[in-house]
PDB file of C-alpha atoms in Angstrom:
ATOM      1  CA  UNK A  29    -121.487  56.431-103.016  1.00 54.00           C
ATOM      2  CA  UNK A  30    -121.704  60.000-104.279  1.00 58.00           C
ATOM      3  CA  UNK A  31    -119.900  60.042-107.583  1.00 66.00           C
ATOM      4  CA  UNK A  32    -121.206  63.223-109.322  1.00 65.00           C
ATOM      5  CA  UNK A  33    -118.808  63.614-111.545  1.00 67.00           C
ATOM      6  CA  UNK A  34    -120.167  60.937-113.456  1.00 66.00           C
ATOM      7  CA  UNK A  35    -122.225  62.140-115.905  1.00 65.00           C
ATOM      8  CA  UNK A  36    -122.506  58.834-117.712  1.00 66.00           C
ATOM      9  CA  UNK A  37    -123.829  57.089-114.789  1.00 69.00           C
ATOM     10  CA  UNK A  38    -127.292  54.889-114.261  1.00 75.00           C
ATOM     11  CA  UNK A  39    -127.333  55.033-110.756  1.00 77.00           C
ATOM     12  CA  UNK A  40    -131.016  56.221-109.801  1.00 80.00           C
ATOM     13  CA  UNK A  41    -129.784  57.337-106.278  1.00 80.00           C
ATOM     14  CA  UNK A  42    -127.042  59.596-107.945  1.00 82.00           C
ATOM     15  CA  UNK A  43    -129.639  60.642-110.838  1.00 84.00           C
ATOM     16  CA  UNK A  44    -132.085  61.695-108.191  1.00 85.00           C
ATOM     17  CA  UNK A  45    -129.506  63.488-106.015  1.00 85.00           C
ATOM     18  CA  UNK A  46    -128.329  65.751-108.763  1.00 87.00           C
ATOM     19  CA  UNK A  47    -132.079  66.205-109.877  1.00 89.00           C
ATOM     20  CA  UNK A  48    -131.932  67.548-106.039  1.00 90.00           C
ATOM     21  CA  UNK A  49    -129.297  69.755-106.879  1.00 92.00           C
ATOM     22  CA  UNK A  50    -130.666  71.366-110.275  1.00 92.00           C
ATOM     23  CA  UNK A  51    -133.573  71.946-108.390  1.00 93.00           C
ATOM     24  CA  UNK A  52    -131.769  74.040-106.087  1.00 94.00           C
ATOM     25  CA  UNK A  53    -130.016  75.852-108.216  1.00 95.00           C
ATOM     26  CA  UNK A  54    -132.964  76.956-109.540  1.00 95.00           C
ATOM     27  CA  UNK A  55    -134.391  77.459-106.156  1.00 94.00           C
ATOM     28  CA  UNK A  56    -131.228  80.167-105.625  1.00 95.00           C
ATOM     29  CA  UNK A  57    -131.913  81.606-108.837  1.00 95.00           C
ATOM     30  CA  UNK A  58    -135.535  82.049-108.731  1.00 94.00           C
ATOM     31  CA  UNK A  59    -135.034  83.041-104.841  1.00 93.00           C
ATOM     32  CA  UNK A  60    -132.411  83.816-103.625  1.00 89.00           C
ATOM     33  CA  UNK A  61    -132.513  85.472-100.303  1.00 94.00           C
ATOM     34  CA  UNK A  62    -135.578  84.558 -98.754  1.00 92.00           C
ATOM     35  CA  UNK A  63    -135.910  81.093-100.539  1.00 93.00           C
ATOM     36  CA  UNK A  64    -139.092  79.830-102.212  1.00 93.00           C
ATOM     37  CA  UNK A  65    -141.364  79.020 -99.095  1.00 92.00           C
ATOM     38  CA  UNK A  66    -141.745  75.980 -97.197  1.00 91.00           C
ATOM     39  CA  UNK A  67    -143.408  72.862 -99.070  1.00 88.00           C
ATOM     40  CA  UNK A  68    -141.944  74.882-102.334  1.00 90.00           C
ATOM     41  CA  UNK A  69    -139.793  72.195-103.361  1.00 89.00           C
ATOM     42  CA  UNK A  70    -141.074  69.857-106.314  1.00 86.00           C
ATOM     43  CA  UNK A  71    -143.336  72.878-107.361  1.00 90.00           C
ATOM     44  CA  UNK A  72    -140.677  74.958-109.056  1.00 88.00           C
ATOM     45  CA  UNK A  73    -140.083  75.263-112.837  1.00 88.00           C
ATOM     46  CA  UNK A  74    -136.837  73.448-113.639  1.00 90.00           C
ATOM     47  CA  UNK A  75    -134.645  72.211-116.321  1.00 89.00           C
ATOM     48  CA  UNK A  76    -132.307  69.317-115.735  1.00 87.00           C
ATOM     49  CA  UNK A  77    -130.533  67.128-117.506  1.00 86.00           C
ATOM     50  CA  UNK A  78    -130.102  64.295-114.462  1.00 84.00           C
ATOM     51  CA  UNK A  79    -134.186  64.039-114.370  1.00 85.00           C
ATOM     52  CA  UNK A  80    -134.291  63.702-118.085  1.00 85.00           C
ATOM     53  CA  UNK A  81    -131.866  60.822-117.666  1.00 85.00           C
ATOM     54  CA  UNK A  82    -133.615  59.395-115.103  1.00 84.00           C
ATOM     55  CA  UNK A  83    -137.004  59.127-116.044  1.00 84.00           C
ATOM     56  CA  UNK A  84    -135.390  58.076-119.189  1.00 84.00           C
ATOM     57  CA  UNK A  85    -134.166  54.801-117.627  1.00 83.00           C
ATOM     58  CA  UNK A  86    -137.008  54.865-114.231  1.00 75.00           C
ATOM     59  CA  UNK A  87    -140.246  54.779-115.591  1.00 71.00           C
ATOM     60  CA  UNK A  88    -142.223  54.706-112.355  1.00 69.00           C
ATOM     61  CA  UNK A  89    -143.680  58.005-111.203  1.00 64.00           C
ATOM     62  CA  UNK A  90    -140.651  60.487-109.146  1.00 74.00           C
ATOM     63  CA  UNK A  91    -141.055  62.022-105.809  1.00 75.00           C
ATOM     64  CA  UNK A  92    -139.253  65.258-106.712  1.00 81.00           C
ATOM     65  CA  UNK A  93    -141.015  67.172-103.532  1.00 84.00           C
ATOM     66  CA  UNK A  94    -138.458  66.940-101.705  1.00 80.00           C
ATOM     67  CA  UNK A  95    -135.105  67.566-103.345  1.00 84.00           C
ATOM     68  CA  UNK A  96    -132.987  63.867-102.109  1.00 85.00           C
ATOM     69  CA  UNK A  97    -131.548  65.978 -99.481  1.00 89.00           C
ATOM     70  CA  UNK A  98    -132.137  68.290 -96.930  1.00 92.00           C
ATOM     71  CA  UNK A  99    -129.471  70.340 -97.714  1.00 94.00           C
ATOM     72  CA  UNK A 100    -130.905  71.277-101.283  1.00 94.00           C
ATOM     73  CA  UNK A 101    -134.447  71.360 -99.686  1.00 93.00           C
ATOM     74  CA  UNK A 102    -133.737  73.634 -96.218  1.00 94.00           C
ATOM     75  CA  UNK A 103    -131.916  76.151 -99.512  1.00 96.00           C
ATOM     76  CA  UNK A 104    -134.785  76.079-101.967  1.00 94.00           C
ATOM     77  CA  UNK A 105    -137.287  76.844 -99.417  1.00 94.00           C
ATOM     78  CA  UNK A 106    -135.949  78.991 -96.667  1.00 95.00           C
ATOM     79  CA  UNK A 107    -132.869  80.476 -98.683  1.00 95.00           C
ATOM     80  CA  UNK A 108    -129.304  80.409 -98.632  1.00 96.00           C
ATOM     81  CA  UNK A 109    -128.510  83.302 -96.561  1.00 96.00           C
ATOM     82  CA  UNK A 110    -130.681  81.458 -93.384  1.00 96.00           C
ATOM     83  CA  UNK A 111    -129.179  77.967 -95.215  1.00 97.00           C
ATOM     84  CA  UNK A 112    -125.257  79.586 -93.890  1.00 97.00           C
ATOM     85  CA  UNK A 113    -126.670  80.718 -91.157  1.00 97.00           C
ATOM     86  CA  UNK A 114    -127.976  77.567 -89.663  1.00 96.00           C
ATOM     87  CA  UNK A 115    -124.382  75.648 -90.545  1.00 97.00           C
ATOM     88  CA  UNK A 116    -122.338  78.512 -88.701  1.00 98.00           C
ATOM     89  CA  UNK A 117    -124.061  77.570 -85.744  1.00 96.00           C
ATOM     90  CA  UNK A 118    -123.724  74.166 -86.094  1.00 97.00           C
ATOM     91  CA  UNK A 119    -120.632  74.209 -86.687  1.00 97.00           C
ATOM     92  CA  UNK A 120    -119.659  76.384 -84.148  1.00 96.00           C
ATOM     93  CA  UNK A 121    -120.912  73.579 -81.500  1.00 96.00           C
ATOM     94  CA  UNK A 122    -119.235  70.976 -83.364  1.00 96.00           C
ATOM     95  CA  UNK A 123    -115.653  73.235 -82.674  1.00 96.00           C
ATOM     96  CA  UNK A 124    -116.520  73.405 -78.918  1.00 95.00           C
ATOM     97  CA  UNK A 125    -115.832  69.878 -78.797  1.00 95.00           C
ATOM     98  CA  UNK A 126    -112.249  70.162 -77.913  1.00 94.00           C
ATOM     99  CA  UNK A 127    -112.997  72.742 -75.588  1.00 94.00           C
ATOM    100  CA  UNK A 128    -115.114  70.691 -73.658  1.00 94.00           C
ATOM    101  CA  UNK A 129    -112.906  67.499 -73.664  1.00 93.00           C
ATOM    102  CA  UNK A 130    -109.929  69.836 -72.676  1.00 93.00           C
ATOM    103  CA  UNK A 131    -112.145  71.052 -69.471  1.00 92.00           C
ATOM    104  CA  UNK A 132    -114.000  67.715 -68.555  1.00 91.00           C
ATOM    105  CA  UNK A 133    -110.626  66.056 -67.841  1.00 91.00           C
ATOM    106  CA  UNK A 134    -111.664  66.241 -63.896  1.00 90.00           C
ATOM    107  CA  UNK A 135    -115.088  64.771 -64.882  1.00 89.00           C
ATOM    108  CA  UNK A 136    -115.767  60.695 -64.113  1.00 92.00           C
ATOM    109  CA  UNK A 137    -115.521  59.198 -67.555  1.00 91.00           C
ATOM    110  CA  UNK A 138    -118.690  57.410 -66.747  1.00 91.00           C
ATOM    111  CA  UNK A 139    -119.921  61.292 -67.553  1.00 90.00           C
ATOM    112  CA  UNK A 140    -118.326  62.769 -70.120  1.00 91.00           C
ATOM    113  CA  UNK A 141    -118.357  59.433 -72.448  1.00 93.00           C
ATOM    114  CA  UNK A 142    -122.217  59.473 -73.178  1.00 94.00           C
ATOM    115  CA  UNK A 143    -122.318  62.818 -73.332  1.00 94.00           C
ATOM    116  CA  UNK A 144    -119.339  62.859 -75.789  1.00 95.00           C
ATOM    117  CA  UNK A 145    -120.997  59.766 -78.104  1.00 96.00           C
ATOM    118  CA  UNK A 146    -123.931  61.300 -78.239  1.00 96.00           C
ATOM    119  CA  UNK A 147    -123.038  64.477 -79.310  1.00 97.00           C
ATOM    120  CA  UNK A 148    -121.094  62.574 -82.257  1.00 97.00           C
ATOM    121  CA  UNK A 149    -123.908  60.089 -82.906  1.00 97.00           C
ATOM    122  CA  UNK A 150    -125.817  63.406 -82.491  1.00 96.00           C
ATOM    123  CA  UNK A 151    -123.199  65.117 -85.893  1.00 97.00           C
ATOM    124  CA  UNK A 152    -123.377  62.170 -87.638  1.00 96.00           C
ATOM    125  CA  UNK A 153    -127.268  61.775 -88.283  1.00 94.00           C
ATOM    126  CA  UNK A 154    -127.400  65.490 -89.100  1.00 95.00           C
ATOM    127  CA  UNK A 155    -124.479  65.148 -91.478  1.00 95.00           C
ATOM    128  CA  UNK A 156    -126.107  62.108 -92.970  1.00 92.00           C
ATOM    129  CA  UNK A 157    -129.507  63.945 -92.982  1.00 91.00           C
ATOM    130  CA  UNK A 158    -128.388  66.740 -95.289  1.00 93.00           C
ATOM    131  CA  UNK A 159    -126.419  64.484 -97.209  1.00 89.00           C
ATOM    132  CA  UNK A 160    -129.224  62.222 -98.399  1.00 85.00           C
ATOM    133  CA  UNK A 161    -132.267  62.186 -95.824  1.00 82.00           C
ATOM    134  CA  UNK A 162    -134.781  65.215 -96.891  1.00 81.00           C
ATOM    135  CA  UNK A 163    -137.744  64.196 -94.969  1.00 81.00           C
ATOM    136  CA  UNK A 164    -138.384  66.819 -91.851  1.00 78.00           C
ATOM    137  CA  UNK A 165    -141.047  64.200 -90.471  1.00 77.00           C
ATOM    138  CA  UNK A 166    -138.149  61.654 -90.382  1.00 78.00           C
ATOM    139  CA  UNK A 167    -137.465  60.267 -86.333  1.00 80.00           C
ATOM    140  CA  UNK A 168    -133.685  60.286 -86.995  1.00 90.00           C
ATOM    141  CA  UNK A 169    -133.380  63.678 -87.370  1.00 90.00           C
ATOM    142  CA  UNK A 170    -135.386  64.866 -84.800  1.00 91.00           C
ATOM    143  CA  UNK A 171    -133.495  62.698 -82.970  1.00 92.00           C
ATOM    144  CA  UNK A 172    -130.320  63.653 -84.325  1.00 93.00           C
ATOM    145  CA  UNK A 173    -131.439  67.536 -83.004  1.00 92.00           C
ATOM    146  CA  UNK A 174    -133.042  66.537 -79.877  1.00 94.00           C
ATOM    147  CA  UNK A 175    -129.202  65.559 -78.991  1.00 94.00           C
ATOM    148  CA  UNK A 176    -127.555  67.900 -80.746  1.00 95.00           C
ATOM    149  CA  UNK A 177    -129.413  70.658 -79.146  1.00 94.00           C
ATOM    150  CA  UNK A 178    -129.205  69.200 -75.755  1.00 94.00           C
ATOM    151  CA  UNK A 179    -126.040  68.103 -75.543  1.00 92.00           C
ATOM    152  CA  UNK A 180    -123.683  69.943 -72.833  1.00 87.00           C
ATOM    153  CA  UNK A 181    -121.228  70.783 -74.955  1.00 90.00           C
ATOM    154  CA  UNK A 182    -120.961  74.369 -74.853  1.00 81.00           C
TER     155      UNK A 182
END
């Protein structure tokens, strides 16, 4: 449900996610290379239209600490350059995949079918975790890396 194109909208998830990304933008701005520090986020000046709006129509007290998703936080506080770095090796595992299905044809397929879910379940919690989950104490995601990390794809 990520329509941000609509500016008109009174959706407090969508409000919040693209208070997220003003505050990164002002993150990159205000740091660029090196990012703002860890725990930065939510203690940066910023200006923003989408937090305006929201606290226009929320009146209860925002948690903007830590950005609505870990994309937008990992960039405000440890910088886009280490941001890039961190997807190209992610997604340099994820396009072993085919590699490994194409070699683990002689494999049982009581093997290589765990080891291929979980390296998918594995994508998909990370995916959803810089989508829309921002907390680093969250289980999923360290579960999410645990697998990802361990997972014999190669």
């Amino acid at each position: 449900r990520i329509d941000i194109f609509n500016l008109l909208s009174n959706n407090y998830s969508l409000l919040a996610w693209r208070t997220g990304f003003d505050q990164m933008i002002a993150g990159i701005i205000r740091s660029p290379v090196l990012g703002n520090g860890l725990g930065s986020t939510g203690f940066i000046e910023f200006e923003s239209y989408n937090l305006d709006q929201l606290l226009s129509i929320y009146k209860f007290s925002l948690n903007i600490e830590d950005a609505y998703s870990l994309t937008f936080r990992l960039i405000i506080e440890i910088g886009l350059p280490l941001f890039l770095l961190m997807m190209y090796f992610f997604l340099k595992k994820i396009l072993c995949l085919p590699k490994y299905l194409r070699v683990s044809r002689e494999l049982p397929l009581s093997y290589r079918v765990p080891v291929v879910f979980n390296f998918l379940f594995s994508i998909s919690i990370i995916i959803g975790s810089l989508i829309k989950e921002p907390l680093y104490p969250s289980s999923v995601l360290y579960l999410g890396t645990l697998l990802f990390v361990t997972s014999k794809i190669d």
